[in-house]
Tab-separated table of C-alpha atoms and ligand atoms in Angstrom:
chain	number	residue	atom	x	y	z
A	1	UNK	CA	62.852	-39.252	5.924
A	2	UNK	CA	64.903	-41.713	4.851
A	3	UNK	CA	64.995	-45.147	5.497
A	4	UNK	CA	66.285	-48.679	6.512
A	5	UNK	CA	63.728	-51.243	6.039
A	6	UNK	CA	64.560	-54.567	7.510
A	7	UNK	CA	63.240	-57.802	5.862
A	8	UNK	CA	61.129	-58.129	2.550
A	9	UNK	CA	58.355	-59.956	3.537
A	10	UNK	CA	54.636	-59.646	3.790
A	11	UNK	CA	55.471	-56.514	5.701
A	12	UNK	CA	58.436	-54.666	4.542
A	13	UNK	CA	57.072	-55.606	0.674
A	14	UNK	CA	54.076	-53.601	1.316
A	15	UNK	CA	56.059	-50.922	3.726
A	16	UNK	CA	58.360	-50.295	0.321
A	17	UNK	CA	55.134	-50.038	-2.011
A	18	UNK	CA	53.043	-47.421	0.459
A	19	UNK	CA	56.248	-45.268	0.627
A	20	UNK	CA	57.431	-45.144	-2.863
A	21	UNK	CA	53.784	-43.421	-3.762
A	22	UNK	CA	55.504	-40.387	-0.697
A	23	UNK	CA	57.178	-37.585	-1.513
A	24	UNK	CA	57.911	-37.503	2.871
A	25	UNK	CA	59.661	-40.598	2.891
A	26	UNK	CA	61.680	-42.984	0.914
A	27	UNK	CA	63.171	-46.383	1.387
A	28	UNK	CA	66.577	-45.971	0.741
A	29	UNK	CA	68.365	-49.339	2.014
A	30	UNK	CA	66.764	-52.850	2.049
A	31	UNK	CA	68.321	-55.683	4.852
A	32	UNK	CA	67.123	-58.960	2.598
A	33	UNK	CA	68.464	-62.369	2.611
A	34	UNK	CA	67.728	-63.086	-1.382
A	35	UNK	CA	68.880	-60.657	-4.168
A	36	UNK	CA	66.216	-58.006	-4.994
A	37	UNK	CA	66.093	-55.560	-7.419
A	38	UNK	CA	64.508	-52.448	-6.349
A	39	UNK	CA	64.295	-49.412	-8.574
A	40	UNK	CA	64.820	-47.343	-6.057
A	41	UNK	CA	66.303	-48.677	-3.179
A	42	UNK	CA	69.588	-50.640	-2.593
A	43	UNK	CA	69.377	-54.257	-1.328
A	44	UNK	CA	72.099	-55.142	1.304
A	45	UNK	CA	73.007	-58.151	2.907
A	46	UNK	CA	75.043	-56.521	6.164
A	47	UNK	CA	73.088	-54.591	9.067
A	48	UNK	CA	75.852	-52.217	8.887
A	49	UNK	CA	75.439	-50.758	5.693
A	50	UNK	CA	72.065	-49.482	7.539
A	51	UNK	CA	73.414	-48.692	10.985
A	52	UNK	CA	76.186	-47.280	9.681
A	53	UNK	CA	74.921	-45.264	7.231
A	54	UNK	CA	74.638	-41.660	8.355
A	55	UNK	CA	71.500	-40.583	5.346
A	56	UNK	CA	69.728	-42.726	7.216
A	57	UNK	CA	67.600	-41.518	9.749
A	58	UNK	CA	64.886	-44.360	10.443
A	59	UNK	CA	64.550	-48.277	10.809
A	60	UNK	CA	62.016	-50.099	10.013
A	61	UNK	CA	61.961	-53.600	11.213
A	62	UNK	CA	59.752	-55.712	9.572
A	63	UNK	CA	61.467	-59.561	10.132
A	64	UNK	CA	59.876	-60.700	12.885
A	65	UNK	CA	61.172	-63.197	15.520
A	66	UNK	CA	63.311	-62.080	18.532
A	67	UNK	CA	66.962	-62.741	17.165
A	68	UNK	CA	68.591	-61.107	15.139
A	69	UNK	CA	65.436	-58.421	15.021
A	70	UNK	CA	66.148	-57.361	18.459
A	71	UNK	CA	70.158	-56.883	17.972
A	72	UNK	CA	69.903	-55.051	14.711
A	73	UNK	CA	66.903	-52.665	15.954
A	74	UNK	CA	69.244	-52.205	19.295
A	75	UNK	CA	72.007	-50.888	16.678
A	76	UNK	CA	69.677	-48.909	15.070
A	77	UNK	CA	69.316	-46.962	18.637
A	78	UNK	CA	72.527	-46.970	19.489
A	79	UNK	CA	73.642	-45.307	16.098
A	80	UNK	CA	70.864	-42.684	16.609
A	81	UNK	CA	68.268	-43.752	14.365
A	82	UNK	CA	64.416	-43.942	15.005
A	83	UNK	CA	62.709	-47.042	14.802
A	84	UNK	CA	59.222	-48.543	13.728
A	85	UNK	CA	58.680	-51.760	13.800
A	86	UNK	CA	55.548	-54.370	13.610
A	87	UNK	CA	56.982	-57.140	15.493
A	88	UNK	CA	55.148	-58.371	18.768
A	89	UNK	CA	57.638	-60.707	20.071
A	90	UNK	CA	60.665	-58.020	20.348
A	91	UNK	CA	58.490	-55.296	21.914
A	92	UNK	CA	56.699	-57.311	24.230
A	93	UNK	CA	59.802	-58.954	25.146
A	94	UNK	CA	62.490	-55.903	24.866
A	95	UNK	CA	60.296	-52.635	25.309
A	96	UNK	CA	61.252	-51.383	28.963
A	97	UNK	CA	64.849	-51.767	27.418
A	98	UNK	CA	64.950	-50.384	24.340
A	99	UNK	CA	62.223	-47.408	25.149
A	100	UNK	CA	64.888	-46.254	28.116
A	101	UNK	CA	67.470	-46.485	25.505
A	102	UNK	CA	65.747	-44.628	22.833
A	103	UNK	CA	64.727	-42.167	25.434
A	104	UNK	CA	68.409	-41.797	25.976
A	105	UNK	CA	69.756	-41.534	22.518
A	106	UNK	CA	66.398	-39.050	21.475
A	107	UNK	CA	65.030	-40.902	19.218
A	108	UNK	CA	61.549	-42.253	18.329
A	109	UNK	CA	60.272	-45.734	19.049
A	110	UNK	CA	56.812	-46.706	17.642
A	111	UNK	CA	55.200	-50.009	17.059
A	112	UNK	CA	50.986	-49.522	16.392
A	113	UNK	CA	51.058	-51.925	13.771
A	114	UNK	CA	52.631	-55.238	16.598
A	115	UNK	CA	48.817	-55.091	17.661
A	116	UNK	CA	45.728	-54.980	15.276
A	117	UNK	CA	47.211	-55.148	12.362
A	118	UNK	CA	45.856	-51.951	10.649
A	119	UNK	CA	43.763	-51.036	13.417
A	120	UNK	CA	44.860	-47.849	15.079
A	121	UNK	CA	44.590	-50.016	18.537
A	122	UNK	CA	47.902	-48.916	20.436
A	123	UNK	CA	47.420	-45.550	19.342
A	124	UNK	CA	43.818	-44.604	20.344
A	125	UNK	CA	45.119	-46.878	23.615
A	126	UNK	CA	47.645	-44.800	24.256
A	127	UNK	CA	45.959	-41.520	24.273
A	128	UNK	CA	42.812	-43.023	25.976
A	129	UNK	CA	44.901	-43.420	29.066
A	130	UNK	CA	45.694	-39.811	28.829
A	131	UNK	CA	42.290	-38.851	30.324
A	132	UNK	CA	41.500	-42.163	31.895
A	133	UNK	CA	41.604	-45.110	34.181
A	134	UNK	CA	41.717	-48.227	31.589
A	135	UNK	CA	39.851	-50.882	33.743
A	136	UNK	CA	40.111	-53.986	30.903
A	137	UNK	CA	41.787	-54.460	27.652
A	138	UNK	CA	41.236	-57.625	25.312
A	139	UNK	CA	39.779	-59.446	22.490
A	140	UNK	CA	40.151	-60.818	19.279
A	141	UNK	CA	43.749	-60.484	18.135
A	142	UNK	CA	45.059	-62.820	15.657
A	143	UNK	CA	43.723	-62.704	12.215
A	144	UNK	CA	45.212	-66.184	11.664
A	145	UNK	CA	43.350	-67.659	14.212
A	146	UNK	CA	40.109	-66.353	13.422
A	147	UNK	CA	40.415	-66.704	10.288
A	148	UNK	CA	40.447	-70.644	10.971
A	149	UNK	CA	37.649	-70.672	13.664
A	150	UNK	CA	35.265	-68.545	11.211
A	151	UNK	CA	35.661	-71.083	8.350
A	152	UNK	CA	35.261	-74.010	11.047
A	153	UNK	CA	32.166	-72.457	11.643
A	154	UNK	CA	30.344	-71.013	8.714
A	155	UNK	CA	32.167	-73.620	6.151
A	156	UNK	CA	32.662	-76.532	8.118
A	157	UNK	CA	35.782	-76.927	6.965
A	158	UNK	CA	38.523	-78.775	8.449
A	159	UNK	CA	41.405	-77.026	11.084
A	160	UNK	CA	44.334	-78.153	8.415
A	161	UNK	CA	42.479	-77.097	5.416
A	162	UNK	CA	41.785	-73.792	6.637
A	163	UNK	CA	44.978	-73.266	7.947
A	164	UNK	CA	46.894	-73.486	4.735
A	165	UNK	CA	44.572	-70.914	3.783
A	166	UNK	CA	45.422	-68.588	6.019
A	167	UNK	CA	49.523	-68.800	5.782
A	168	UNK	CA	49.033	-68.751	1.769
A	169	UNK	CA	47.164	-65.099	2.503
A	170	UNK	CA	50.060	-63.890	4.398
A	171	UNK	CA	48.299	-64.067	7.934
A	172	UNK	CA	50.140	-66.730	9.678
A	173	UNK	CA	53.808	-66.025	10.962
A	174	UNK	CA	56.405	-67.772	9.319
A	175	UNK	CA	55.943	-70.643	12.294
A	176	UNK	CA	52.278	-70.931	12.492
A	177	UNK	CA	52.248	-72.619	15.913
A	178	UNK	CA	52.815	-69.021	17.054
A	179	UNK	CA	49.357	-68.147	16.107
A	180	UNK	CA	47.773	-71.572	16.658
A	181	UNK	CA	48.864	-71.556	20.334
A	182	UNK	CA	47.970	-68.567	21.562
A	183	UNK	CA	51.643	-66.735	21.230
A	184	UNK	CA	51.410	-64.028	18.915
A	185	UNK	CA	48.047	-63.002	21.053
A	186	UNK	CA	49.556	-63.945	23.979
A	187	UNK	CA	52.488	-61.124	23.312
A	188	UNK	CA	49.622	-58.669	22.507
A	189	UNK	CA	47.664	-59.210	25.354
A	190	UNK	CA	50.606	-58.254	27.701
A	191	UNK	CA	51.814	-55.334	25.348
A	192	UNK	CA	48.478	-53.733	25.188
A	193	UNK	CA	48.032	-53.986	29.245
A	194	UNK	CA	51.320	-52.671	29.898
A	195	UNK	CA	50.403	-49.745	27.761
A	196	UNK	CA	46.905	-49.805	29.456
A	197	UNK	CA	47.399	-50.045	33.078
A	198	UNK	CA	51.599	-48.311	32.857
A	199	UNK	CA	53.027	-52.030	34.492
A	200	UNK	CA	55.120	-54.052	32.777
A	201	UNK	CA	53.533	-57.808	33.200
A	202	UNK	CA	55.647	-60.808	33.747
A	203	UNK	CA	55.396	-62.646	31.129
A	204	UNK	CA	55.489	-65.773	32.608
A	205	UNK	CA	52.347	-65.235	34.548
A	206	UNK	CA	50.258	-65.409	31.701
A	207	UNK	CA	48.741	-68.493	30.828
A	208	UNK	CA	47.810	-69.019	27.148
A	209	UNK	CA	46.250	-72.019	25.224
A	210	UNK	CA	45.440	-72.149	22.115
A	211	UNK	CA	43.153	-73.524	19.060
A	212	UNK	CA	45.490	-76.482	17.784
A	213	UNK	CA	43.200	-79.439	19.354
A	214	UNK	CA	39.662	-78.050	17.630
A	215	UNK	CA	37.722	-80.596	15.635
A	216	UNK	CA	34.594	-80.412	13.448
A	217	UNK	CA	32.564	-82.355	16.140
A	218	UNK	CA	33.464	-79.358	19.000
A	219	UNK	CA	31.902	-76.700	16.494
A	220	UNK	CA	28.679	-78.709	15.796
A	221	UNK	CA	29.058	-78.749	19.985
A	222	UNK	CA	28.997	-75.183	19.876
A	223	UNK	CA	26.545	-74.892	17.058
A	224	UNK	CA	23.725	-76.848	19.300
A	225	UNK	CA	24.005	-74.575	21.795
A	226	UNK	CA	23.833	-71.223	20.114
A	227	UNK	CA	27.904	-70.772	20.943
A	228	UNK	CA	31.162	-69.857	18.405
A	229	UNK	CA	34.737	-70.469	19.588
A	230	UNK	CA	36.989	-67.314	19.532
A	231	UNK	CA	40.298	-67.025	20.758
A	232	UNK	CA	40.070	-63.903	22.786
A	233	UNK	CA	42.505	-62.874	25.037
A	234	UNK	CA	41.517	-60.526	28.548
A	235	UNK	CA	44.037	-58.222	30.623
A	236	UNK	CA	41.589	-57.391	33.523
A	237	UNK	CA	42.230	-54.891	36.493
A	238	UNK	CA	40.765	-57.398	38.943
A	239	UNK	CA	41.240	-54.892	43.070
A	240	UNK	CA	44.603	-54.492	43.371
A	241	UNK	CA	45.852	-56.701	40.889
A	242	UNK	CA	45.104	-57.934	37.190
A	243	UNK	CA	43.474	-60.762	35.244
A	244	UNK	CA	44.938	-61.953	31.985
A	245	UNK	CA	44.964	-64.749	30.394
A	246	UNK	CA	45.022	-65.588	26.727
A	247	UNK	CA	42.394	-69.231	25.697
A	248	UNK	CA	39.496	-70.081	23.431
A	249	UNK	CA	36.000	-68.720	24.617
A	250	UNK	CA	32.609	-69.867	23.344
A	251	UNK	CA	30.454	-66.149	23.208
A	252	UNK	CA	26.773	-66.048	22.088
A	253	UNK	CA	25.563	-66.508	18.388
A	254	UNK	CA	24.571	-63.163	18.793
A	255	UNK	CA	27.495	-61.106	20.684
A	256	UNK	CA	29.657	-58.940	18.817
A	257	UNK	CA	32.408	-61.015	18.880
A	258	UNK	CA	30.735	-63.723	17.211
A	259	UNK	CA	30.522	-62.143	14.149
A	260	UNK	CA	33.988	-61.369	13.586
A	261	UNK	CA	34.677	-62.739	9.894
A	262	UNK	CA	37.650	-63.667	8.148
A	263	UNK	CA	41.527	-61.934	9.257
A	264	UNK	CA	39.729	-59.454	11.207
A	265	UNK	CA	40.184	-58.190	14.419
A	266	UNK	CA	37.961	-57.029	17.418
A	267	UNK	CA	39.482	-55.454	20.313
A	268	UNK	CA	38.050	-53.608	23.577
A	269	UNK	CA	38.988	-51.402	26.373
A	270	UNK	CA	37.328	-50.329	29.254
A	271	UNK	CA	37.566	-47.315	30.728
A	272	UNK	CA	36.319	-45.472	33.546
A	273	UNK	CA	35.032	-42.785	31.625
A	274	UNK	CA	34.285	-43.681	28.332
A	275	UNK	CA	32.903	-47.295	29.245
A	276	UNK	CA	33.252	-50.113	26.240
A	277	UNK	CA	35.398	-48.667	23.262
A	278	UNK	CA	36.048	-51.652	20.587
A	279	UNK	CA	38.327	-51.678	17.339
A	280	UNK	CA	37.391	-53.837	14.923
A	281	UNK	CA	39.367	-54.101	11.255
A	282	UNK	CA	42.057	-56.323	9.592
A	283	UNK	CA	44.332	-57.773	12.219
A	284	UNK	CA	46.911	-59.078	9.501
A	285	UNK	CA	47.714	-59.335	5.970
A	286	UNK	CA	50.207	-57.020	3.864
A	287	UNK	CA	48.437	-53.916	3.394
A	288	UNK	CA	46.746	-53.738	6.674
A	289	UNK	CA	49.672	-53.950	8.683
A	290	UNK	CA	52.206	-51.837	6.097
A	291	UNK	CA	49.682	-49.167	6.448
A	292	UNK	CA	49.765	-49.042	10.297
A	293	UNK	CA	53.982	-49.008	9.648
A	294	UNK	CA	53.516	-46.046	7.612
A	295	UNK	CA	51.072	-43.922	10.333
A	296	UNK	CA	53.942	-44.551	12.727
A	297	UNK	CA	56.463	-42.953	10.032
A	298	UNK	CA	54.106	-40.039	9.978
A	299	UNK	CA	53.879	-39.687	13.350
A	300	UNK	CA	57.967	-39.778	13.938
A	301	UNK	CA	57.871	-37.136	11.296
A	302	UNK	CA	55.499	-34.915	13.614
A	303	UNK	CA	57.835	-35.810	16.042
A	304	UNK	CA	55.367	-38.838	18.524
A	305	UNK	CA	58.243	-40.560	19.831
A	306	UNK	CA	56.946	-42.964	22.175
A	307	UNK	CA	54.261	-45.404	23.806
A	308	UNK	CA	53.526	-45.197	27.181
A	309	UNK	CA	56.620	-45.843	29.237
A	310	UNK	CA	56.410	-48.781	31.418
A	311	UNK	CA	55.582	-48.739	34.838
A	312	UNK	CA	56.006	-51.681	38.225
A	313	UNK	CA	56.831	-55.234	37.206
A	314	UNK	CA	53.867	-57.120	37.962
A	315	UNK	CA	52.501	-60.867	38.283
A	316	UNK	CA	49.091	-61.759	37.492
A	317	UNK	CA	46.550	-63.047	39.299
A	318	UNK	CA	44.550	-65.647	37.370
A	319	UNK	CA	42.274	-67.633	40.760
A	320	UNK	CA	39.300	-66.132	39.148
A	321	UNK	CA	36.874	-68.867	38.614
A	322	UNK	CA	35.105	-69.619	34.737
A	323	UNK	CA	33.008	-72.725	33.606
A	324	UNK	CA	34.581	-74.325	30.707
A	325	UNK	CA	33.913	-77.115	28.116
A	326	UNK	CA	36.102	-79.808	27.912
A	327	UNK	CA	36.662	-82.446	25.466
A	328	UNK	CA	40.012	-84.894	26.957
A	329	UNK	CA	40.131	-86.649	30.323
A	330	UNK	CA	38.098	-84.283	32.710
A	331	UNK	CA	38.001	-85.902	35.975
A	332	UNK	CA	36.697	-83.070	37.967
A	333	UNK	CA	33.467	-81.769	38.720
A	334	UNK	CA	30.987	-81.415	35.765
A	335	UNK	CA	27.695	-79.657	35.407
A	336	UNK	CA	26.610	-80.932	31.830
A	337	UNK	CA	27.649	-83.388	29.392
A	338	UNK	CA	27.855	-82.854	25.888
A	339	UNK	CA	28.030	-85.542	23.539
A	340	UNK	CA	31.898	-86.546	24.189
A	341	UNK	CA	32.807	-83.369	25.835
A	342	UNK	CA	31.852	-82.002	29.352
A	343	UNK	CA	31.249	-78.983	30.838
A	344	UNK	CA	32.740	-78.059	34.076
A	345	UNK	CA	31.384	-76.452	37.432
A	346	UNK	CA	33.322	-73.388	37.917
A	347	UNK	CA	37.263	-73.863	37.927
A	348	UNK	CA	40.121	-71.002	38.168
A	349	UNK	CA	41.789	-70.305	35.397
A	350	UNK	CA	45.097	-71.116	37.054
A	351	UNK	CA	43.769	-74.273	37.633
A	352	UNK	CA	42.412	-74.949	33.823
A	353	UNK	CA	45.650	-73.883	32.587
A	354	UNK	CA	47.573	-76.471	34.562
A	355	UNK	CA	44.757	-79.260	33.721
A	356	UNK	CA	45.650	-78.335	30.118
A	357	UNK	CA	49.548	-78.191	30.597
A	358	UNK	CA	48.735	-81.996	31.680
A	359	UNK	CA	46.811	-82.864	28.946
A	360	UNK	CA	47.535	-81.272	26.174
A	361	UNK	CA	45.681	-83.212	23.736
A	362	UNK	CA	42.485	-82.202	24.855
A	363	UNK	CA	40.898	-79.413	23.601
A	364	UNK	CA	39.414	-76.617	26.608
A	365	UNK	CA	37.175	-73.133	25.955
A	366	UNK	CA	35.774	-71.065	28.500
A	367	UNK	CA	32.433	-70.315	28.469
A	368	UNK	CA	31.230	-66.408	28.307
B	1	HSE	N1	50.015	-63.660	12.436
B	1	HSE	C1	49.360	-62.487	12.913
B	1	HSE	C2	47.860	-62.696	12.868
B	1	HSE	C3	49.765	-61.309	12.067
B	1	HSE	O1	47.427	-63.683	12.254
B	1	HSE	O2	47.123	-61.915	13.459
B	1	HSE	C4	49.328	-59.984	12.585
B	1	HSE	O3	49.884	-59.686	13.823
């Protein structure tokens, strides 16, 4: 196999160091902005000299961001090449286009490394549904995030602190208020229930909020009453319709989620037949990630061309009701008060989401 790799980052860096070890696969052509000098593989400045290139077979897209990442990978279709790629954003966004596309042109698609990092999450997903109803999909997604949360709370160190942390480590995306707010799990959450339940979710019927607005004071909060903060996201079959939403949740000292350390990841599915299945590894980082990149290689080598094509557009339906601690301007009903925070009676989570649209200084979990 040869290939195009697209960008030099965190992830195409360790994409060009797993493959040079292959005898299956080589890097051939690298799409970089600054002048590297690879041993063994050309650097080039034009998408062309990829797409255009006919000893190329396979693109690897490892930039990130929606523009130019989805143009160039669309070349990379058109001109007959397979693609892998680890970026979210595009196949969240672009998937029930470019899968009917590479259907068309016969080539492979494959993306296990957009969700989980290293975890094989997409991939066991996909061939759980095989045999299965998946009921609920969800979790811990973003290293970055809990990366933060888990030093909030074991350290006591400060959001800011720990943040530079994280983006120095390679977790954080280029534009960190992607992970902070809720986005990169936000485009997980929606990927990984299209892929679960065969729809294809409007995006914009998703709420998400994220971690931003988390102080030292809501931890020792959480602390007094046996709670940690995780930003977990849910995609729910909830009757006829579906649940998800994406926003911090205090679980139990002792649930599994609560011990989630570090950059890793936890995530769950339901299913009718197996009942509670749960991932749990490095959600981001170089290695992690570069190795998931590399599985997919393998796998368009065996010839695996393709997730689960999407099914039905569909909305979701958030009016199901959580409790939820609050520290801002609450003005609705409240069961207990802690120190300056509250929490709430029972409020939708349509409703919380367009409280905290309102005030978005304030900083909202729900409870478990
Ligand atoms: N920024 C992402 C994270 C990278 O922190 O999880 C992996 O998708």
């Amino acid at each position: 196999m040869n290939i195009g790799l697209l960008g030099f980052g965190v992830v195409g860096r360790g994409v060009y160091e797993i493959t040079t070890s292959r005898d299956d696969m080589q890097v051939k052509k690298v799409l970089c902005l600054e002048d590297i000098n690879l041993p063994d593989a050309e650097s080039v400045k034009d998408i062309k000299c990829i797409v255009e290139d006919p000893s190329i077979d396979t693109v690897v897209e490892a930039m990130g961001g929606l523009h130019p990442a989805y143009e160039f990978v669309r070349a990379a279709i058109e001109a007959g090449k397979n693609v892998v790629t680890s970026n979210k954003a595009l196949v969240c966004t672009f998937y029930d286009e470019l899968l009917p596309l590479a259907k068309e042109k016969g080539v492979s698609f494959r993306s296990t490394a957009a969700v989980g990092g290293g975890i094989g999450w997409l991939s066991e997903l996909e061939r759980s549904r095989r045999v299965q109803k998946i009921l609920e999909v969800g979790g811990i997604m973003n290293g970055t995030c809990n990366y933060i949360l888990d030093n909030m709370t074991r350290f006591g160190l400060d959001y800011a602190e720990v943040l530079k942390q994280a983006q120095k480590l390679g977790y954080a995306e280029a534009n960190p208020s992607t992970d902070v707010d809720g986005i990169d799990t936000w485009h997980k959450v929606i990927l990984s229930s299209n892929i679960a339940f065969g729809v294809t979710v409007d995006k914009q019927s998703v709420p998400v909020a994220g971690i931003r607005n988390i102080q030292a004071q809501d931890v020792e909060n959480f602390k007094a009453h046996g709670l940690v903060c995780k930003l977990i996201s849910t995609g729910k079959r909830n009757g006829e319709g579906y649940s998800i939403y994406v926003h911090p949740t205090l679980v139990k000292e002792g649930d599994l989620e609560a011990a989630v350390p570090m950059n890793y990841n936890l995530i769950t599915f339901v299913g009718e037949t197996s009942d509670r299945m749960s991932f749990y590894g490095q959600g981001a980082g170089r290695y992690p990630t570069a190795y998931n990149v590399v599985q997919d290689l393998v796998d368009v080598l065996e010839g695996k061309g393709f997730y689960a094509p999407y099914g039905e557009k569909v909305s979701a339906d958030n009016s199901v009701e959580l409790t939820w601690y609050v520290r801002g301007n609450w003005t609705g009903a409240v069961a207990e008060n802690w120190g300056e925070a509250v929490v709430t009676k029972a409020v939708s989570v349509s409703d919380m989401h367009a409280w905290i649209k309102e005030n978005p200084d304030a900083f909202v979990a729900a409870i478990r």
